[in-house]
Amino acid sequence: MFARKFLQKSSGGQNPPPPIAPPPRGCLLAEDLDPHLVTHCGIPSTASLLAFDPIQCLLAVGTLDGRIKVIGGDNIEAILASPKQLPFKNLEFMQNQGFLVSISNENEIQVWDLDLRQPASSLKWESNITAFAILHGTGYMYVGDEYGMVSVLNYSADEGKLLQLPYYVPTDALAEAAGLSSPIDYPVVGLLSQPCSKGTRLLIAFSNGLLFLWDASEDHVVLVRGNKDLPVEGSTVADSLEASHDELSDLELDGKEISSLCWASTDGSVLAAGYVDGDILFWDFSDGQKGKPSNHVVKLQLSSAEKRLPVIVMHWCLDVSRKSSGGKLFIYGGDIIGSDEVLTMLGLDWSSGMGGLKCVGRADLTLSGSFADMVLSPIASSRQSGMFLFLLTNPGQLQAYDDASLASLMSQKENKISVSPLPYPMVVPTMDPHMTVATFAALNVNDKTSLALSEIVLAAKARTPRTPSGESAQWPLTGGVPSHLDDYKLERLYMAGYQDGSMRIWDATYPCLSLIYILEPKASVIDITGVDASVTAFCFCSKTSCLAVGNEFGMVRLFKLVGHASGGTLEVVTNTEKKAHHLHQEDGPQWLAAFSFLSSPVCTLQFVQSTRRLAVGFKCGKVAMLDTGVPSVLFVTDSLSDSGSPIKSLYVQSSSAPTASKSDPTDHNSINSEDDLILCAMTKDGKTIILDGNTGKILASCLRSLKNPTAICMHIIENCYENSETPNGKPAGNPSGKEKHENKSHIINASESHSPSEQNAVTETKLADQMFANSVFLMCSEDALRLYSLKSLSQGSLESMMEVNLPRPCCWMGILKKDGRECAVLLLYRTGHIEIRSFPNLEAVGESSLLSLLRWNFKPNMEKTVCSDDFGHVVLVNGCEVAILSFLAHANGFRLPESLPLLHDKVLAAAADATFSHISAHKKNHDGAPKFLSNIIKGFRSSTEQKMDQVQDFSHLGNIFSNPPYLKPSDIGGDDEKIVELNIDDIEIDEPVIILPLTEKDKKEKKDKRTDKEKLFDGASSDAQPKTRTVEEIKSKYRKAGETSAIASQAKDKLLERGEKLERISQRTAELQDNAENFASMAHELAKQMEKRKWWNI
């Protein structure tokens, strides 16, 4: 269609420009483009922070470039990208609520909605944020800044807004409690909510070493620690098991800067603080120590050296075997400067009191890279329980340790043993093993082969367990809910070859990729030399499900993905012999043949339109044609380039077989021996050769002198002329039988081989001209795009139609199609830029970059694993990351967003909330509650021993934080508050006596309640003589106004008031009954849903 425009450009005519017309069919416009990310797999190499939701069992990884990776189970992953490419300094989940909070280096607080995968609200903080904490189970957040201020924020999911509340911690009150003359203006370095305090008590740590326990409900300091002016007594202990305690009467606190801290007890009575000088101090924060400064601190040192590393990170967990008298402390830092980078785990015991703290065990975890972050949390899963340690090291390596492995490591006191962690199970492995080549294949969902493959995939998914790691252990993350669309059909495959010779195939129909097959390089009973060499090229035929794989040793393996269990044969063809091996194979991929006849790496593979033939290009510059039906080598050429330049691209055209008529290689009658095959090959130095595909005879050869002779790939655009638009004015069509017979006179025996020196003169033939008469040859090199006409091959030259110089060095080219026709080329430059150029004039219509789309920088050899389909989808690999991009605006082959998995499990969230409410109300499991809920809660409680803050009730915090300190409203509530606290079993009709400050009315009532004698004498002494009174005086003194009618009215009002209270009590009783029924109904419905789901989705 667009070749006429090419020819008009090259003719250089002076005709006036035609009027503006609609774009030709197949042309791509700028409005057709919408580059965006479809899916992302793997952990970014810039990962720096971790956050964990123990209820939803989700892990979040923050990066230095403004991205957040959210990881769940069942291959569920998501990438969130902040508008600014800035590092995060804080990252934390709003647990079980479906929100994630991040703080950037520019102090912008963002709340991410996990359902929508985008920011829900943000707030720019004016000062530098130095400490941050979220009150677990709520939307309340504490923010500490560089000026010593502690503020409170709240995110309301209903309103979708993050707001700063009026409440704050007054620094003058803290200074007064510490005995300082001026308000504290040191940076806040740590904020921790005290466990079991219902969210009202907050531990505040300042950089100068001061520690305060603040009670927000009473607006005062409960305890102060760390002040050098306060008397400090305690003891010190080294990490050695035999070390004794030394007195700490002269502990130097002046200038001792805090670098990390954590609670070291479940009830918040002991705080562990790490310091810049390498010391670790355990502070006693129990209420019983108030006013008793002695014996409230213990110092621990990991090394006795004078110069030690700062204690950068500390986490503590309860040791179940020691109940509440000890635990495990995980420390990064604190050791001697220059020592190996390790994560230290200490076993602590204070069964004899905090003053008798002992270090009962130490173990060092060797890091696989430099330390980035760690989280320590119980796992809320029905199949995993106990504490898990998630360890992040650079670059982007994530590992997990369970209780059993840590306990075994701690138990080895003398013999050093290494415990293998659970590595993060990458959906698409890229580094271990190392990925070398990849392809992206679209399937025709209506083909019988594709339908059969879909059935096999569904059966394989049902049999495959979830992400196993090791023989018995499994990766602990189970969060998220996979998408389940009813009309599933296999539409796309992603395939990758590896350095160990293996192949992996994924179902890429939806954004959440799932592994289908792993093709191991070796057979169980057959030893083939060179079969496990690195994979260098492969070709897949979607019509027949045939896969050809070439490796570094020159071996080509042939597979058929759809097969049934049988005792078939494996044909092994070498340059000297051909052997058949009996091989039992299961359902799925069948290994059909192996060819090993040339010890040169395979560069490219290309099936002929009928898959009975396979063209192979080698690094040495040779080309071979294989017969896959009856495994044999038809011919091998000499090197097509005098310099031995590698073969970069191959293209095969058949004279009779249309593109859609692909056949099975096992069908021996699927190809006609009379068919003419034309093979087009291009070498890396830009030489183009046309060969007879049946014999290997060179028909034409052309080398265009290039300034930069580095060809990348070629593409032949078929049928781009209309029937009446051929250059010679004759209709294009297939050659007649007579012409076909005449052309065959130029074909020689298939066993002959030809060298370039014998073919300097171009072979004249009309066959190639006729087969490529309607085709255009597109050649991509590093510096230019070139279009040629193939009609003049018989003259030994390529007629140039267009040449476009590229602005940057190019390394990869892909083709975009619209309405089944080529419409544009997609170019990847070594600078990381991506450019789209549209036919027919190859003008740039769109540009993007890896940095803007993925936050990636281009790396060497990245182009080797780049692949695409015809529908604008491109797959790229960078380190441990794999990303799929979509460039066409109206293409939604991945069916977004309904195909995306859910990150927040609302069913699990409702179950957890209902169960926590149930536990809070009854303090024990109820017989009517579903049994699996109790199992989930056991995970929340860390082996049923560690208490969780989620069980607490934080409803009272709204009244506390909605007002500034010292300005809270009166605590005296109305009748409604009394009714809320009223227990139906303790109802008393008579009003209880309330002792309040006496008012004038109260004084009068008190006066009226005197004894008769006191009333009679009216305050006078009882010894006074009585006096005579008149009737009027007695009536005015003792008679009430209104007499009988007033008394009746008061009694009526009292009865009405009591009736209203009883009615409200009845309504409250009905509400409690409704809530109980709702809870039972929800538990029953949840049980029904859980029965339908797989065990791994619980």
JSON list of C-alpha atoms in Angstrom, two decimals, residues 55 57 152 220 223 245 378 505 554 643 729 783 842 847 880 941 990 999 1002 1040 1057:
[
{"chain": "A", "resi": 55, "resn": "ILE", "atom": "CA", "xyz": [-2.74, -9.71, 58.87]},
{"chain": "A", "resi": 57, "resn": "CYS", "atom": "CA", "xyz": [0.50, -11.06, 54.79]},
{"chain": "A", "resi": 152, "resn": "VAL", "atom": "CA", "xyz": [-0.72, 13.74, 65.08]},
{"chain": "A", "resi": 220, "resn": "HIS", "atom": "CA", "xyz": [1.60, 14.70, 81.10]},
{"chain": "A", "resi": 223, "resn": "LEU", "atom": "CA", "xyz": [8.51, 8.68, 82.85]},
{"chain": "A", "resi": 245, "resn": "HIS", "atom": "CA", "xyz": [27.74, -7.68, 85.40]},
{"chain": "A", "resi": 378, "resn": "PRO", "atom": "CA", "xyz": [4.43, -12.89, 62.98]},
{"chain": "A", "resi": 505, "resn": "ILE", "atom": "CA", "xyz": [7.58, -21.07, 29.63]},
{"chain": "A", "resi": 554, "resn": "GLY", "atom": "CA", "xyz": [25.80, -25.27, 18.12]},
{"chain": "A", "resi": 643, "resn": "SER", "atom": "CA", "xyz": [35.13, -11.72, 7.48]},
{"chain": "A", "resi": 729, "resn": "GLY", "atom": "CA", "xyz": [2.67, -2.10, -14.17]},
{"chain": "A", "resi": 783, "resn": "ASP", "atom": "CA", "xyz": [22.86, 4.42, 12.88]},
{"chain": "A", "resi": 842, "resn": "LEU", "atom": "CA", "xyz": [9.39, 6.38, 8.94]},
{"chain": "A", "resi": 847, "resn": "GLU", "atom": "CA", "xyz": [9.07, 8.90, 22.05]},
{"chain": "A", "resi": 880, "resn": "CYS", "atom": "CA", "xyz": [16.12, -8.96, 38.74]},
{"chain": "A", "resi": 941, "resn": "ARG", "atom": "CA", "xyz": [-0.46, -13.72, 68.17]},
{"chain": "A", "resi": 990, "resn": "ASP", "atom": "CA", "xyz": [-32.83, 3.59, 91.60]},
{"chain": "A", "resi": 999, "resn": "THR", "atom": "CA", "xyz": [-23.96, 23.74, 94.04]},
{"chain": "A", "resi": 1002, "resn": "ASP", "atom": "CA", "xyz": [-27.14, 20.59, 96.17]},
{"chain": "A", "resi": 1040, "resn": "LYS", "atom": "CA", "xyz": [-44.01, 23.14, 99.56]},
{"chain": "A", "resi": 1057, "resn": "GLU", "atom": "CA", "xyz": [-37.77, 9.77, 82.81]}
]
